[in-house]
Coordinates of C-alpha atoms and ligand atoms in Angstrom, one line a residue:
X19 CA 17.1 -17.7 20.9
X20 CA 19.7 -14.9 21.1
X21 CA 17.0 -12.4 22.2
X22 CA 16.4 -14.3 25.3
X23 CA 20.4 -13.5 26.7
X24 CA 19.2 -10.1 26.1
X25 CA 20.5 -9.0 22.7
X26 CA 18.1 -6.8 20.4
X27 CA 19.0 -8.2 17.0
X28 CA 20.3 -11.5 15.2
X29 CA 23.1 -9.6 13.9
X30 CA 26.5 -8.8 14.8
X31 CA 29.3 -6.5 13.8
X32 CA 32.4 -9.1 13.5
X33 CA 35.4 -8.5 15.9
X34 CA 38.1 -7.3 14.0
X35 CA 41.5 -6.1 15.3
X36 CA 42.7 -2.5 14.0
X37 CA 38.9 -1.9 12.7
X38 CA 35.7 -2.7 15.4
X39 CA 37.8 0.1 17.2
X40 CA 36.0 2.5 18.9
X41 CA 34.9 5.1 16.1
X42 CA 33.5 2.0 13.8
X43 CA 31.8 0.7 16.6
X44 CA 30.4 4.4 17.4
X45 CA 29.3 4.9 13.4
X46 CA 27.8 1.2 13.3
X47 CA 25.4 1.7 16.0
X48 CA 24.9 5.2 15.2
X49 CA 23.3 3.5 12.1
X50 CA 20.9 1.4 14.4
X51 CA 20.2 -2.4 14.2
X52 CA 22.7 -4.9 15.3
X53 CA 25.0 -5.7 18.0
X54 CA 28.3 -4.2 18.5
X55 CA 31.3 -5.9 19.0
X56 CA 35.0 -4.6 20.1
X57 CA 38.1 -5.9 18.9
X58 CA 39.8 -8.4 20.2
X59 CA 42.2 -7.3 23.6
X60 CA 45.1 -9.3 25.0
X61 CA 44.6 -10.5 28.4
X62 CA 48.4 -10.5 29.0
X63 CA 48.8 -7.0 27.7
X64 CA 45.6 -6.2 30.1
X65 CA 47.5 -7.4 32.6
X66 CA 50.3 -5.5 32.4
X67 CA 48.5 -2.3 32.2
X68 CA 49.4 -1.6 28.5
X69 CA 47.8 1.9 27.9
X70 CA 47.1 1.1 24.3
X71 CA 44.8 -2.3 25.4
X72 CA 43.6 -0.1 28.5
X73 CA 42.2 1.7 25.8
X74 CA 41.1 -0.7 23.7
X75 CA 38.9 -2.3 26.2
X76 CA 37.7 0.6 27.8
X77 CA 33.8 0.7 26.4
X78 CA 32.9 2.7 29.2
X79 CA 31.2 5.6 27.2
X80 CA 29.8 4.1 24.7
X81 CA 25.8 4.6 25.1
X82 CA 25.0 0.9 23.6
X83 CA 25.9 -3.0 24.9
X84 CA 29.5 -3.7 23.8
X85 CA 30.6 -7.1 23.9
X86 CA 34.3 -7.2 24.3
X87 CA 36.5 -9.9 23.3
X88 CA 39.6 -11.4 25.4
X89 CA 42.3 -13.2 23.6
X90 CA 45.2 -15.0 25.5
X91 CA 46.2 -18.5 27.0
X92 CA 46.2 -18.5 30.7
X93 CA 43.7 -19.7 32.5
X94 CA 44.3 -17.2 35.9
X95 CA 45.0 -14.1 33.7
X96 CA 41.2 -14.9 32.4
X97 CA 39.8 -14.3 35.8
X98 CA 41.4 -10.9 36.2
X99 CA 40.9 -9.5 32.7
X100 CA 37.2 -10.5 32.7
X101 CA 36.8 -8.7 36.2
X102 CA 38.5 -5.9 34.8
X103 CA 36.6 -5.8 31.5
X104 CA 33.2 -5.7 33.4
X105 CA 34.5 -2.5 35.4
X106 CA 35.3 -1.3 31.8
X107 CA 31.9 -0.9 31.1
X108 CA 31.8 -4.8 28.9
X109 CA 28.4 -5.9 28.4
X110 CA 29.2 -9.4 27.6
X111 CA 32.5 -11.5 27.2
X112 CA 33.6 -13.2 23.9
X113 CA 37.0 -15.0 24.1
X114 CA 38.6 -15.5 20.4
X115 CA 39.3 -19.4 19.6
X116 CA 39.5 -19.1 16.2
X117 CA 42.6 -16.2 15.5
X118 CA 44.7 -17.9 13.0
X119 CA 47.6 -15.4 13.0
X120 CA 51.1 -17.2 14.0
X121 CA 51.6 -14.9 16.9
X122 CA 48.4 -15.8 19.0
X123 CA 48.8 -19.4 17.9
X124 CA 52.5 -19.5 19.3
X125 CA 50.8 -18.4 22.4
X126 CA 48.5 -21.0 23.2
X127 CA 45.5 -18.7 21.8
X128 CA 43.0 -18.1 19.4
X129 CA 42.6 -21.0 17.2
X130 CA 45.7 -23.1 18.9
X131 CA 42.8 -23.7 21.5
X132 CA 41.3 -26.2 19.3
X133 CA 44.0 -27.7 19.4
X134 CA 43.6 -27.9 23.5
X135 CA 39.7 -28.7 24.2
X136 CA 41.1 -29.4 28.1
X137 CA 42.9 -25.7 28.4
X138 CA 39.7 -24.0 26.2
X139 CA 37.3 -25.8 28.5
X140 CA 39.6 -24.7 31.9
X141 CA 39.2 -21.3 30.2
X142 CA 35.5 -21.0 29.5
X143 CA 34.6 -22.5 33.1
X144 CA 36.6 -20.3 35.0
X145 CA 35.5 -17.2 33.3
X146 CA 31.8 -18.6 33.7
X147 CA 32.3 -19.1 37.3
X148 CA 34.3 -15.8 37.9
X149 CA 32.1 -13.4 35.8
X150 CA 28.0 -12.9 35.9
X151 CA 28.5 -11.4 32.4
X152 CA 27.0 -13.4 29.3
X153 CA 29.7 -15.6 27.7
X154 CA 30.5 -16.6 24.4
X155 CA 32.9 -18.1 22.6
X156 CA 33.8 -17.6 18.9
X157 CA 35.6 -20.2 16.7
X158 CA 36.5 -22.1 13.6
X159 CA 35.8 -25.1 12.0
X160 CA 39.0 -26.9 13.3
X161 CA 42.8 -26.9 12.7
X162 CA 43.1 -27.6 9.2
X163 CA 41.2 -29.8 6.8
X164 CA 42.9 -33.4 8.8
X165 CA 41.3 -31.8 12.1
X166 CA 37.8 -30.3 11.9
X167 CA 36.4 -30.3 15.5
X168 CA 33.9 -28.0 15.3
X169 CA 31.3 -30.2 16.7
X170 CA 33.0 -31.2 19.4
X171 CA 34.7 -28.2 20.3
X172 CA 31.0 -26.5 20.3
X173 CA 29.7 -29.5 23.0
X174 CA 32.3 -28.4 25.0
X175 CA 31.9 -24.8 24.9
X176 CA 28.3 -25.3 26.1
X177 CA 29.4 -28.3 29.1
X178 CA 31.5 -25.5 30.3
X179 CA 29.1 -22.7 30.5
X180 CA 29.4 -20.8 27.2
X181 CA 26.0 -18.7 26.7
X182 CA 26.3 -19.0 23.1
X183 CA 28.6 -19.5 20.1
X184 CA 29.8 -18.0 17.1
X185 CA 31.4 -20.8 14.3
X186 CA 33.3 -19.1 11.5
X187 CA 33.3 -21.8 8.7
X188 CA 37.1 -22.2 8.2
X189 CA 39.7 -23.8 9.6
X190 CA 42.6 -21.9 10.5
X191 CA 44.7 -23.2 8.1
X192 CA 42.1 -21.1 5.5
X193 CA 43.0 -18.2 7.2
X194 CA 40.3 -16.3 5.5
X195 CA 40.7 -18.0 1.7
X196 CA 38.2 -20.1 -0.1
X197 CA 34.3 -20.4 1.1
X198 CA 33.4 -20.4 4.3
X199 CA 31.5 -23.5 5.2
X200 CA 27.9 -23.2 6.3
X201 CA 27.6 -27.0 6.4
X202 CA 29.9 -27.0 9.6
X203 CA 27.6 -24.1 11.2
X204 CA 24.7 -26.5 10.2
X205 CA 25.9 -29.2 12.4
X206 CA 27.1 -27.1 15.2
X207 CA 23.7 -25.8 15.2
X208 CA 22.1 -29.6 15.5
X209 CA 24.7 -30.7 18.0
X210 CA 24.0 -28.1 21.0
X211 CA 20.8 -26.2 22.6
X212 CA 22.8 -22.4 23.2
X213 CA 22.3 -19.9 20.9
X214 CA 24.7 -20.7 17.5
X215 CA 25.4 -17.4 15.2
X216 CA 27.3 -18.3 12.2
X217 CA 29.6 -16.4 10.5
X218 CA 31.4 -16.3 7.2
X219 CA 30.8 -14.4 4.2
X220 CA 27.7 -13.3 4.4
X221 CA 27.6 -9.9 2.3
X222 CA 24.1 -8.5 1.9
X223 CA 20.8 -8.9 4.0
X224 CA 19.5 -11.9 1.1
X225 CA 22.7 -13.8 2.0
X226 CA 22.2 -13.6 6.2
X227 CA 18.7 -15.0 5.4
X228 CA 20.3 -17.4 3.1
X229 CA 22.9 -18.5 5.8
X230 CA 19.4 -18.6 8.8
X231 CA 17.9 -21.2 6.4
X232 CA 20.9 -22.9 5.1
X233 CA 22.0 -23.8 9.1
X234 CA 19.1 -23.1 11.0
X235 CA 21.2 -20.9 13.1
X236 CA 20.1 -18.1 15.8
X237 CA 21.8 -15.2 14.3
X238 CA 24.5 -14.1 11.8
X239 CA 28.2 -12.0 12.3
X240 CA 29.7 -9.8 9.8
X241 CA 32.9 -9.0 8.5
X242 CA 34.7 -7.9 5.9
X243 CA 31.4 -7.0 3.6
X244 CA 30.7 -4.1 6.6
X245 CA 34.3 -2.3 5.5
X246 CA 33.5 0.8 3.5
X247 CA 29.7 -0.1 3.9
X248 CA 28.8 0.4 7.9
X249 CA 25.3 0.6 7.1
X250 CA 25.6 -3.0 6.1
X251 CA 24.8 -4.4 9.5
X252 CA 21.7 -2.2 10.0
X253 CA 20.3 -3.0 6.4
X254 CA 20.6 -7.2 7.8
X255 CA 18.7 -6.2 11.1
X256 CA 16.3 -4.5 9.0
X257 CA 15.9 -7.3 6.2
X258 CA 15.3 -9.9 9.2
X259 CA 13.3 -8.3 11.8
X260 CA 11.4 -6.4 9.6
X261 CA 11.5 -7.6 6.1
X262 CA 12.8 -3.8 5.2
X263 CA 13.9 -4.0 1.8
X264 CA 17.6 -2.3 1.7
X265 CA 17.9 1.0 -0.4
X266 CA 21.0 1.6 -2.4
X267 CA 22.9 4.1 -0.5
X268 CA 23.8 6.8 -2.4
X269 CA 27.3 8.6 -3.7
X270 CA 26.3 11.4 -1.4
X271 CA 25.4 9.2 1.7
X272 CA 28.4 7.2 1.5
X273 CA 30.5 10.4 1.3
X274 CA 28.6 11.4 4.3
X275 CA 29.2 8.5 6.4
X276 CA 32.8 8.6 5.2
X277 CA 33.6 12.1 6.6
X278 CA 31.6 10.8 9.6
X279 CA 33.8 8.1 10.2
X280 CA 36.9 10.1 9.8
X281 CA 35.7 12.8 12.5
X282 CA 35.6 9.5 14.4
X283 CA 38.8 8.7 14.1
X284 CA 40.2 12.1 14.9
X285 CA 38.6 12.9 18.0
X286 CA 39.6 9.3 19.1
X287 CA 42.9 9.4 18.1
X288 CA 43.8 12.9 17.4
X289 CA 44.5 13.9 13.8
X290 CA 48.4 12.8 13.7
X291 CA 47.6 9.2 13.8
X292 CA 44.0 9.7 12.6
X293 CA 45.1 11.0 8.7
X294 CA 46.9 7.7 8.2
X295 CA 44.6 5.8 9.4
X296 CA 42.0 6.9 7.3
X297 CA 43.8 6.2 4.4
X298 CA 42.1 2.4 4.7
X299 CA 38.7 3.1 4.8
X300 CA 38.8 5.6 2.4
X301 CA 39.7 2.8 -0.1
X302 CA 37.0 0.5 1.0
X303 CA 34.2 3.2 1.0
X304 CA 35.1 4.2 -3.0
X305 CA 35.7 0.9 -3.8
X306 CA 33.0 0.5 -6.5
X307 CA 33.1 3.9 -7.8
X308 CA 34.6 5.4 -10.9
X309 CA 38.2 6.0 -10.9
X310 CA 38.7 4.7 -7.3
X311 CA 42.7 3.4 -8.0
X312 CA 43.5 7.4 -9.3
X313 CA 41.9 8.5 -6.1
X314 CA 43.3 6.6 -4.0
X315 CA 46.8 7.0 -5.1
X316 CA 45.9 11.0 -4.7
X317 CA 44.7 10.5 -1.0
X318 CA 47.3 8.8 0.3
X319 CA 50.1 11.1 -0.4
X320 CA 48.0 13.9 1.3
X321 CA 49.5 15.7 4.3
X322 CA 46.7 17.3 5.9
X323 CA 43.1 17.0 6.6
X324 CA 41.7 20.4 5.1
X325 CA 43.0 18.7 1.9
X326 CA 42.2 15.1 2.3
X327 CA 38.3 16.5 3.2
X328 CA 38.6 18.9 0.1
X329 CA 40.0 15.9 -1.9
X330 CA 36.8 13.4 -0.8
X331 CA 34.2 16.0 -1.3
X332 CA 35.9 17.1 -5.0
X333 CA 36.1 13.4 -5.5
X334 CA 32.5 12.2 -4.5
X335 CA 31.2 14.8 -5.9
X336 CA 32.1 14.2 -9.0
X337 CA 31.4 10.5 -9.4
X338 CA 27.8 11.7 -7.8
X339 CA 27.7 14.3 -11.3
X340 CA 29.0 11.8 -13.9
X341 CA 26.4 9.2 -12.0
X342 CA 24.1 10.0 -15.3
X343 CA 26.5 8.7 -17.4
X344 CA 27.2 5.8 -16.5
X345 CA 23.7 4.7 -17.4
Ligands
FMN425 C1 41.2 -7.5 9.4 C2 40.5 -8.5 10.2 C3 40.7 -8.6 11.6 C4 40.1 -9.6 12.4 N1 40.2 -9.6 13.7 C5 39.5 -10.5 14.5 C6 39.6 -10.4 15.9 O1 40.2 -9.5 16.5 N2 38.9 -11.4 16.6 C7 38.2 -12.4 15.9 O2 37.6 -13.2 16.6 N3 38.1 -12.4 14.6 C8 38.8 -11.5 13.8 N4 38.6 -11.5 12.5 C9 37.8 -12.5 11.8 C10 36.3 -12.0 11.7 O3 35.7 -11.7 12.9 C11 35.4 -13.0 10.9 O4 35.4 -14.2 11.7 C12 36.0 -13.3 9.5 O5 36.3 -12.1 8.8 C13 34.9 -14.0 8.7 O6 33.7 -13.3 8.5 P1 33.4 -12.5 7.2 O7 33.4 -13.5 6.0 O8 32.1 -11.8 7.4 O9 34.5 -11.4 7.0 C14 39.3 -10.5 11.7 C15 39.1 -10.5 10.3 C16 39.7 -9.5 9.6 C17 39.5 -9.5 8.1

């Protein structure tokens, strides 16, 4: 079980790059329930001090577990990275095998180490050895459709030490297109004794039960359904530890949250960088409401923030009035 390594819930917040940043991860477990995961940080950049992935990987004031994910190639730079990460206030280690994009692949990383079982397994032993931190190791279902090795790949994670697994069910060749395939996570789950959490579309608490029963797996990790709807991963903890029903959140409540997250991402990275930023998650939090396309074509060519907040409360507010209507 994943609550015997220590974590409080069968759910996790997916790493993803440019959005489990810092204020998201703050907002998410603000909302309670889950487990909170960073994005993913390059060892090599680690290594060479870059301040931006200094940053990135520096959890140290965050008042929950953060497990932080390493991404790189070389088996040496591992050692000092998860060293480092653990003074950085890490609670556990992740390291990604399952990036698909062409500039990680091109560096013997991410999913290209499914390509290399030898170099993955070097890799997770070493950190194992090196580290008293919790490891895990998240991947895909293989290469491409000519080269799924999930089962394998899994059997050696755990010969080499990983605590548990995460198995996204695509190959990297999906990239992120078609259905994610729960039979792989199935068979993962058969083939090893750590903890498995599968991940891959899952988009509402009934659809994490769905994917428990479907694969028999120990937990669930969410993605893209959590963008616009951070309160996602606390309705799933809720739905499986306690059978909690989720609520509708309302117009008003997802305007709240919204301005929430945006104060987030201003007093993290100051409002210059912050207002274009939240130019993102403003479209995926009014994604289902009424005239979201107009409104989003007016926020993004907003200067300032005393506008853009004028502009989301004039906005929500009105889909919240014309609510009635619609009925
Ligand atoms: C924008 C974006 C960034 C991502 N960044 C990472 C990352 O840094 N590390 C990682 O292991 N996976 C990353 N992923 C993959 C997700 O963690 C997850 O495996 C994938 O989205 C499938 O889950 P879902 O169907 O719940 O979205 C990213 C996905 C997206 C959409």
């Amino acid at each position: 079980m994943i609550q015997d390594l220590g974590f409080q819930s069968p759910v996790f917040l997916a790493p993803m790059a440019g959005i489990t940043d810092k204020p998201m991860r703050r907002l998410v477990a603000s909302l309670g329930g889950g487990n909170i995961v960073s994005e993913m940080v390059a060892i090599n950049a680690l290594q060479r001090k870059n301040p931006k992935s200094f940053r990135i990987a520096d959890v140290r004031d965050e008042p929950y577990p953060v497990t932080v994910q390493m991404v790189g190639g070389d088996v040496e730079l591992f050692i000092e990275a998860a060293e480092f990460l653990q003074e950085l206030g890490a609670a556990t280690l992740d390291i990604n095998m399952g990036c698909p994009v062409k500039k990680i692949v091109n560096n013997h990383s991410g999913s290209d180490l499914m390509r290399n079982p030898e170099l993955a397994s070097r890799i997770i032993s070493t950190v194992k050895k090196s580290s008293p931190l919790k490891l895990s190791v998240k991947f895909r279902k293989g290469w491409d459709n000519n080269h799924v090795n999930a089962v394998e790949f899994a059997q050696m994670c755990e010969e080499s030490g990983a605590d548990f697994i995460t198995v996204h069910g695509r190959t990297r060749s999906d990239f992120y297109s078609g259905t994610a395939d729960w039979d792989i996570i199935a068979a993962v789950k058969a083939a090893v004794k750590i903890p498995v959490i599968g991940n891959g579309d899952i988009n509402s608490p009934q659809s994490a039960k769905k994917m428990l029963e479907y694969t028999h797996a120990d937990g669930v990790m969410v993605g893209r359904a959590a963008l616009g709807a951070p309160w996602l991963i606390s309705q799933i903890h809720n739905y499986l530890t306690a059978k909690e029903e989720p609520q509708p959140v309302s117009i008003t409540d997802t305007k709240n949250i919204l301005l929430r997250h945006i104060k987030e991402l201003i007093s993290y990275y100051g409002e210059k960088l912050a207002l274009p930023l939240s130019r993102k998650y403003v479209c995926w939090y009014c994604k289902n409401l009424r005239d979201a396309r107009k409104f989003r074509e007016h926020y993004v060519r907003i200067d300032n923030f005393a506008a853009a907040f004028q502009a989301i409360e004039d906005y929500f507010n009105a889909c919240e009035m014309l609510k009635g209507e619609d009925k």
